[in-house]
Short mmCIF file of C-alpha atoms in Angstrom, two decimals:
data_model
loop_
_atom_site.label_atom_id
_atom_site.label_comp_id
_atom_site.label_asym_id
_atom_site.label_seq_id
_atom_site.Cartn_x
_atom_site.Cartn_y
_atom_site.Cartn_z
CA MET D 184 -99.73 106.25 57.08
CA ASN D 185 -102.13 107.70 54.51
CA LYS D 186 -105.12 108.62 57.45
CA LYS D 187 -103.02 110.38 59.72
CA VAL D 188 -100.85 113.07 57.46
CA LEU D 189 -105.27 113.61 56.21
CA GLY D 190 -105.85 114.43 60.34
CA LEU D 191 -102.73 116.87 60.11
CA VAL D 192 -104.59 118.47 57.22
CA PRO D 193 -107.47 120.49 59.98
CA LEU D 194 -103.89 121.89 61.69
CA ALA D 195 -102.20 122.65 58.58
CA ILE D 196 -105.42 124.79 57.64
CA PHE D 197 -104.98 126.61 61.16
CA ILE D 198 -101.88 127.53 61.99
CA LEU D 199 -102.18 129.20 57.82
CA LEU D 200 -105.28 130.93 59.05
CA SER D 201 -103.60 131.83 61.96
CA VAL D 202 -100.21 133.08 60.07
CA PHE D 203 -102.65 135.54 57.66
CA LEU D 204 -105.04 136.02 61.26
CA TYR D 205 -102.26 137.80 62.93
CA GLN D 206 -100.94 139.97 59.91
CA GLY D 207 -103.84 141.02 59.66
CA LEU D 208 -103.77 142.37 63.24
CA PHE D 209 -100.63 144.55 62.22
CA GLY D 210 -101.57 146.19 58.78
CA ASN D 211 -102.14 149.48 58.19
CA PRO D 212 -105.74 149.61 56.71
CA ARG D 213 -104.73 153.88 55.33
CA GLU D 214 -101.23 152.61 53.36
CA ILE D 215 -103.72 152.58 50.66
CA GLN D 216 -101.75 151.54 47.54
CA THR D 217 -102.56 154.59 44.94
CA GLY D 218 -102.38 154.66 41.68
CA ARG D 219 -100.57 157.54 40.61
CA LEU D 220 -97.39 156.08 42.09
CA GLY D 221 -94.49 155.67 38.96
CA HIS D 222 -96.23 157.88 37.39
CA ASN D 223 -95.50 161.30 36.02
CA MET D 224 -96.88 164.28 38.76
CA PRO D 225 -100.45 165.44 36.75
CA ALA D 226 -99.94 168.76 34.97
CA PHE D 227 -101.32 171.14 36.97
CA SER D 228 -101.27 175.31 37.16
CA LEU D 229 -102.23 176.86 40.13
CA PRO D 230 -100.65 179.17 41.87
CA ASP D 231 -98.40 180.36 44.37
CA LEU D 232 -99.92 180.58 48.25
CA MET D 233 -98.47 183.88 49.21
CA ASP D 234 -98.73 185.68 45.44
CA GLU D 235 -101.77 185.20 43.15
CA LYS D 236 -98.83 186.54 40.89
CA LYS D 237 -96.73 183.78 40.90
CA THR D 238 -98.04 181.06 39.28
CA TRP D 239 -96.91 177.54 39.74
CA THR D 240 -96.84 174.39 36.50
CA ASP D 241 -95.23 170.57 36.96
CA LYS D 242 -92.77 171.60 34.32
CA GLU D 243 -91.79 174.18 36.65
CA LEU D 244 -91.52 171.77 39.65
CA GLN D 245 -89.11 169.79 37.17
CA GLY D 246 -85.48 169.07 36.96
CA GLU D 247 -84.90 168.86 41.64
CA VAL D 248 -86.08 165.98 44.01
CA TYR D 249 -88.62 167.08 46.37
CA LEU D 250 -91.31 166.50 48.62
CA LEU D 251 -95.00 167.20 47.99
CA ASN D 252 -96.48 167.80 50.92
CA VAL D 253 -99.90 168.15 51.22
CA TRP D 254 -100.92 170.57 54.33
CA GLY D 255 -103.34 172.50 56.48
CA THR D 256 -103.51 174.37 59.12
CA TRP D 257 -106.94 172.88 59.49
CA CYS D 258 -104.82 169.60 60.60
CA PRO D 259 -103.07 168.69 64.19
CA THR D 260 -100.64 166.31 62.21
CA CYS D 261 -99.83 169.07 59.64
CA LEU D 262 -98.50 171.21 62.80
CA ALA D 263 -97.48 168.08 64.08
CA GLU D 264 -94.91 167.33 61.50
CA LEU D 265 -93.79 170.41 60.90
CA GLY D 266 -90.51 169.85 63.22
CA TYR D 267 -89.85 166.79 62.29
CA LEU D 268 -89.92 168.15 58.50
CA THR D 269 -88.41 171.02 59.58
CA GLU D 270 -85.33 169.22 60.61
CA LEU D 271 -85.36 168.14 56.91
CA LYS D 272 -85.38 170.92 55.68
CA GLU D 273 -82.19 171.81 57.14
CA LYS D 274 -80.29 168.44 55.66
CA GLY D 275 -81.20 169.80 52.24
CA VAL D 276 -84.33 168.13 51.72
CA LYS D 277 -85.92 170.20 48.67
CA ILE D 278 -89.91 170.39 50.57
CA VAL D 279 -92.58 171.63 48.46
CA GLY D 280 -96.13 172.75 50.00
CA LEU D 281 -100.07 172.13 48.63
CA TYR D 282 -101.45 173.59 50.60
CA TYR D 283 -105.13 171.22 50.73
CA ASP D 284 -107.86 173.83 51.87
CA GLN D 285 -109.80 171.76 54.25
CA ALA D 286 -113.99 172.58 52.59
CA TYR D 287 -113.75 175.43 50.41
CA ASP D 288 -116.81 175.12 48.28
CA PRO D 289 -118.08 177.69 45.75
CA ASP D 290 -121.77 175.19 45.36
CA PHE D 291 -122.15 176.10 48.47
CA GLY D 292 -120.89 179.93 48.34
CA ASP D 293 -118.34 179.68 50.65
CA LYS D 294 -116.48 182.71 49.96
CA PHE D 295 -112.90 182.66 50.49
CA ASP D 296 -110.61 185.34 52.97
CA VAL D 297 -106.65 184.34 51.86
CA VAL D 298 -104.82 187.94 53.45
CA ALA D 299 -107.06 185.28 56.92
CA LEU D 300 -105.98 182.09 55.45
CA ARG D 301 -102.07 184.27 54.33
CA GLU D 302 -101.61 185.49 58.17
CA GLU D 303 -102.64 181.49 59.37
CA VAL D 304 -100.11 180.31 58.19
CA ASN D 305 -97.31 182.63 58.43
CA ASN D 306 -97.91 182.25 62.36
CA MET D 307 -98.39 179.17 62.27
CA LEU D 308 -94.67 178.57 60.04
CA SER D 309 -93.37 180.90 62.84
CA ARG D 310 -94.29 178.90 65.54
CA ALA D 311 -92.83 175.57 64.30
CA GLY D 312 -91.13 175.88 62.10
CA ASN D 313 -91.09 175.83 58.26
CA PRO D 314 -89.66 173.88 56.11
CA TYR D 315 -90.58 174.68 52.50
CA ALA D 316 -90.21 175.96 49.41
CA PHE D 317 -92.72 177.83 48.60
CA ASN D 318 -96.61 176.15 48.98
CA ILE D 319 -98.83 175.73 46.08
CA LEU D 320 -102.50 176.87 46.82
CA ASP D 321 -104.84 174.30 45.78
CA LEU D 322 -108.29 175.50 46.34
CA ASN D 323 -110.45 173.47 44.79
CA ARG D 324 -107.75 170.45 45.50
CA SER D 325 -107.71 169.45 42.01
CA LEU D 326 -104.66 168.66 41.66
CA ALA D 327 -105.02 166.62 45.50
CA LEU D 328 -108.09 164.50 43.60
CA ASP D 329 -105.42 164.23 40.14
CA LEU D 330 -102.99 163.95 42.96
CA GLY D 331 -104.81 160.59 44.62
CA VAL D 332 -104.69 162.77 47.92
CA SER D 333 -107.96 161.55 50.47
CA GLY D 334 -106.90 164.10 53.43
CA ALA D 335 -103.87 165.36 54.67
CA PRO D 336 -101.32 165.02 55.69
CA GLU D 337 -99.64 163.76 52.59
CA THR D 338 -96.27 163.19 51.48
CA PHE D 339 -94.94 162.35 48.07
CA LEU D 340 -91.31 161.63 46.61
CA VAL D 341 -90.41 163.23 42.86
CA ASN D 342 -88.04 163.28 40.51
CA LYS D 343 -86.09 164.73 38.77
CA GLU D 344 -87.89 164.04 36.34
CA GLY D 345 -91.37 164.62 37.61
CA LYS D 346 -91.72 160.90 38.77
CA ILE D 347 -93.91 160.02 41.66
CA LEU D 348 -91.66 157.60 43.32
CA VAL D 349 -93.32 156.77 47.25
CA HIS D 350 -96.73 158.26 48.57
CA HIS D 351 -97.26 158.53 52.15
CA THR D 352 -100.24 158.67 54.23
CA GLY D 353 -100.22 159.66 57.06
CA ASP D 354 -97.44 162.20 59.09
CA MET D 355 -93.68 162.34 58.27
CA ASN D 356 -91.01 161.18 61.38
CA THR D 357 -87.96 159.13 61.24
CA ARG D 358 -89.10 156.19 61.23
CA VAL D 359 -91.74 156.44 57.97
CA TRP D 360 -87.99 158.74 56.35
CA ARG D 361 -86.13 155.21 57.66
CA ALA D 362 -88.26 153.31 56.19
CA LYS D 363 -90.18 154.68 52.86
CA PHE D 364 -88.04 157.27 51.94
CA ALA D 365 -84.34 157.00 52.34
CA PRO D 366 -83.76 153.85 50.17
CA ALA D 367 -86.27 155.21 47.45
CA ILE D 368 -83.72 159.24 47.48
CA GLN D 369 -80.73 155.91 47.37
CA GLU D 370 -81.97 154.04 44.62
CA LEU D 371 -81.39 157.92 43.27
CA THR D 372 -78.20 158.50 43.53
CA PRO D 373 -75.69 156.98 41.47
CA MET M 40 -154.10 157.47 66.44
CA LYS M 41 -153.71 160.91 66.39
CA LYS M 42 -150.01 159.74 67.38
CA PHE M 43 -148.87 157.65 64.80
CA ILE M 44 -150.56 159.59 62.34
CA PHE M 45 -148.28 162.77 62.97
CA CYS M 46 -145.69 159.93 63.17
CA LEU M 47 -146.33 159.16 60.44
CA GLY M 48 -145.93 162.54 58.86
CA LEU M 49 -142.84 162.83 59.66
CA PHE M 50 -141.58 160.34 58.07
CA VAL M 51 -143.54 161.46 55.48
CA SER M 52 -141.61 165.10 55.82
CA ALA M 53 -138.35 163.05 56.55
CA ALA M 54 -138.60 161.32 53.19
CA ASN M 55 -138.99 164.30 50.84
CA THR M 56 -136.60 166.26 52.79
CA TYR M 57 -133.64 163.96 52.14
CA ALA M 58 -135.29 163.72 48.42
CA ILE M 59 -134.82 167.72 48.07
CA GLU M 60 -130.96 167.32 48.91
CA ASP M 61 -129.63 164.65 46.87
CA LYS M 62 -131.05 166.30 44.04
CA TYR M 63 -128.80 166.99 40.85
CA HIS M 64 -129.46 167.68 37.37
CA PHE M 65 -128.94 165.61 35.34
CA ASP M 66 -129.75 165.72 30.74
CA SER M 67 -131.42 161.37 31.16
CA ALA M 68 -132.53 158.78 33.37
CA GLU M 69 -129.75 156.83 32.36
CA ARG M 70 -127.27 159.22 33.61
CA GLU M 71 -128.76 160.40 36.22
CA GLN M 72 -128.97 156.03 37.11
CA MET M 73 -125.82 155.83 36.25
CA PHE M 74 -124.43 158.86 38.33
CA LYS M 75 -126.39 156.78 41.02
CA GLU M 76 -124.52 152.91 40.34
CA LEU M 77 -121.22 154.81 41.08
CA THR M 78 -121.01 157.07 44.23
CA HIS M 79 -122.89 153.57 44.98
CA GLU M 80 -119.43 151.49 44.02
CA LEU M 81 -116.68 153.68 44.70
CA ARG M 82 -115.14 154.05 47.94
CA CYS M 83 -114.11 156.83 49.80
CA PRO M 84 -110.31 156.74 50.78
CA LYS M 85 -111.25 158.41 53.72
CA CYS M 86 -113.74 156.52 55.60
CA GLN M 87 -113.33 153.62 54.42
CA ASN M 88 -116.07 151.45 54.27
CA GLN M 89 -118.67 153.99 53.03
CA ASN M 90 -119.45 154.76 49.52
CA ILE M 91 -119.15 158.46 48.48
CA ALA M 92 -122.21 158.46 47.97
CA ASP M 93 -122.57 157.49 51.89
CA SER M 94 -119.69 159.93 53.27
CA ASP M 95 -119.48 163.73 54.07
CA ALA M 96 -115.81 163.51 54.16
CA VAL M 97 -114.01 166.17 52.06
CA VAL M 98 -112.53 163.46 49.32
CA ALA M 99 -116.41 162.26 49.72
CA LYS M 100 -117.55 165.00 48.01
CA ASP M 101 -115.04 166.21 45.93
CA LEU M 102 -115.30 162.81 44.22
CA ARG M 103 -118.94 162.78 44.14
CA ASP M 104 -118.59 166.89 42.17
CA LYS M 105 -116.18 165.27 39.90
CA VAL M 106 -117.90 161.42 38.89
CA LEU M 107 -121.23 165.05 37.60
CA THR M 108 -119.05 166.91 35.55
CA LEU M 109 -117.26 163.61 33.60
CA VAL M 110 -120.38 162.25 33.47
CA HIS M 111 -122.24 164.97 32.17
CA GLU M 112 -119.09 164.74 29.44
CA GLY M 113 -120.23 162.18 29.06
CA LYS M 114 -118.23 160.01 30.03
CA SER M 115 -119.42 155.59 29.97
CA LYS M 116 -118.53 153.97 33.33
CA ASP M 117 -116.31 152.42 32.91
CA GLU M 118 -114.52 155.46 31.72
CA VAL M 119 -116.11 157.17 35.44
CA ILE M 120 -114.38 154.17 36.97
CA ASP M 121 -110.98 153.90 35.23
CA TYR M 122 -110.40 157.71 35.73
CA MET M 123 -110.68 157.25 39.21
CA ILE M 124 -108.34 153.52 39.86
CA ASP M 125 -105.52 156.10 37.95
CA ARG M 126 -105.57 157.81 41.11
CA TYR M 127 -106.69 156.32 44.21
CA GLY M 128 -105.78 152.61 43.01
CA TYR M 129 -107.84 150.46 43.01
CA PHE M 130 -109.21 151.12 46.45
CA VAL M 131 -111.25 152.85 45.43
CA HIS M 132 -113.74 150.43 43.62
CA TYR M 133 -115.96 147.19 45.20
CA GLN M 134 -115.37 145.43 42.74
CA PRO M 135 -112.28 144.29 42.45
CA PRO M 136 -110.46 143.28 39.33
CA VAL M 137 -109.88 139.68 38.27
CA THR M 138 -105.91 138.74 38.88
CA PRO M 139 -104.04 136.29 40.03
CA LEU M 140 -104.42 136.73 43.67
CA THR M 141 -107.51 138.37 43.81
CA ILE M 142 -108.67 134.56 41.63
CA LEU M 143 -108.16 132.87 44.66
CA LEU M 144 -111.00 134.60 45.86
CA TRP M 145 -113.37 133.02 43.61
CA VAL M 146 -111.96 129.52 43.02
CA LEU M 147 -110.84 128.58 46.84
CA PRO M 148 -114.40 128.85 47.68
CA GLY M 149 -115.61 126.13 45.45
CA LEU M 150 -112.35 123.63 45.20
CA ILE M 151 -113.42 123.14 48.85
CA VAL M 152 -116.87 122.73 47.41
CA ALA M 153 -115.86 119.97 45.63
CA LEU M 154 -113.41 118.50 47.57
CA GLY M 155 -116.20 118.24 50.20
CA PHE M 156 -118.28 116.53 48.24
CA GLY M 157 -115.44 114.01 46.87
CA PHE M 158 -115.25 113.46 50.51
CA ILE M 159 -118.56 112.26 50.84
CA VAL M 160 -118.70 110.18 47.65
CA VAL M 161 -115.65 108.40 48.43
CA ARG M 162 -117.25 107.67 51.91
CA GLN M 163 -120.65 106.56 50.48
CA ARG M 164 -118.50 104.47 47.44
CA LYS M 165 -116.69 102.75 50.52
CA SER M 166 -119.43 101.71 53.37
CA ALA M 167 -121.77 101.49 50.29
CA GLN M 168 -120.07 98.01 49.76
CA VAL M 169 -121.43 94.95 49.57
CA GLN M 170 -119.75 93.38 52.74
CA PRO M 171 -118.68 89.88 52.92
CA TRP M 172 -120.98 87.87 55.48
CA THR M 173 -120.82 84.49 55.51
CA ASP M 174 -122.87 81.63 57.28
CA ALA M 175 -119.85 81.07 60.51
CA ASP M 176 -120.56 85.10 61.04
CA GLU M 177 -124.24 84.36 61.55
CA SER M 178 -123.88 81.97 63.82
CA LYS M 179 -121.67 83.69 65.99
CA LEU M 180 -123.73 87.48 65.96
CA ALA M 181 -126.37 84.95 67.40
CA GLU M 182 -123.76 83.27 69.92
CA LEU M 183 -123.60 86.70 70.62
CA ILE M 184 -127.23 87.83 71.89
CA ALA M 185 -127.83 85.40 73.28
CA LYS M 186 -124.95 85.60 75.40
CA TYR M 187 -126.28 89.36 76.34
CA GLU M 188 -130.39 88.71 76.51
CA GLN M 189 -128.39 85.84 79.40
CA ARG M 190 -127.34 89.08 80.92
CA GLU M 191 -129.66 91.01 81.28
CA GLN M 192 -132.21 88.85 82.62
CA GLN M 193 -130.37 88.35 85.24
#
């Protein structure tokens, strides 16, 4: 009897290993638990993309549930998700854009032409739909770094108190909305 | 030979360009060393199998700049690592912390080795036990040998 049980041990190890590795096949390595989840929005003070006189701060954004969508005109996936985000906006979701400039680097003496960028942004939004209540320009990507953003597009769900509930890396679509965002929002509404 | 020297020259000059590209200014050798260690230990969140010293991703450059600023501010190595973990999660550091889950990675291999050794020792002991060997066994053996020898001769 004992011998029989012992003989099954390699089989058990094999099955466990197979299950573990099989699961790994469907894992998404881009799905990273970032540090800011469950914390408040980091403090920031950044200009509006369309109007440099207007400055947005973390305090000003409090009081409403909103999505913070990190995007840029250089990013094809961002263009692809604009349609779906616009649908969400029409359903009443507030979406704030965080404009993530791809490669602006003052160390290399880069000149930044905000007028050209605005034109580019307006162009893209008029073609693909404009889901944004407004856009915050994060030229140095400092807020992006504070948020643990590794690229675009990324989307955060922030509650009334400014707490980050969801951090999604990659495009927004129905599936992601149902799986990650809708449950979190449902928990909010009493 | 000339070709060889030419190639050697190419190598040497290439090494120089690399070194120049890499230049940052530091107040002390310790800080420079710390910056080097940090950029090799921190992982790029975008290109996941590269450290931030190695990667050309925008975010890697931003993280390098941030590490540089923090090092200049006189932050300790642990403080810089904590700063990054606060933002990018444990993922960003190549040395994962010991948690109830990751402790398995340390304990399991040791456990398996110990079990294996235990198994060998037990088997050795069993086989090393003196078997009872009687005269009857001896005569039976002699009989069998004789039988097989006979068969071979045939």
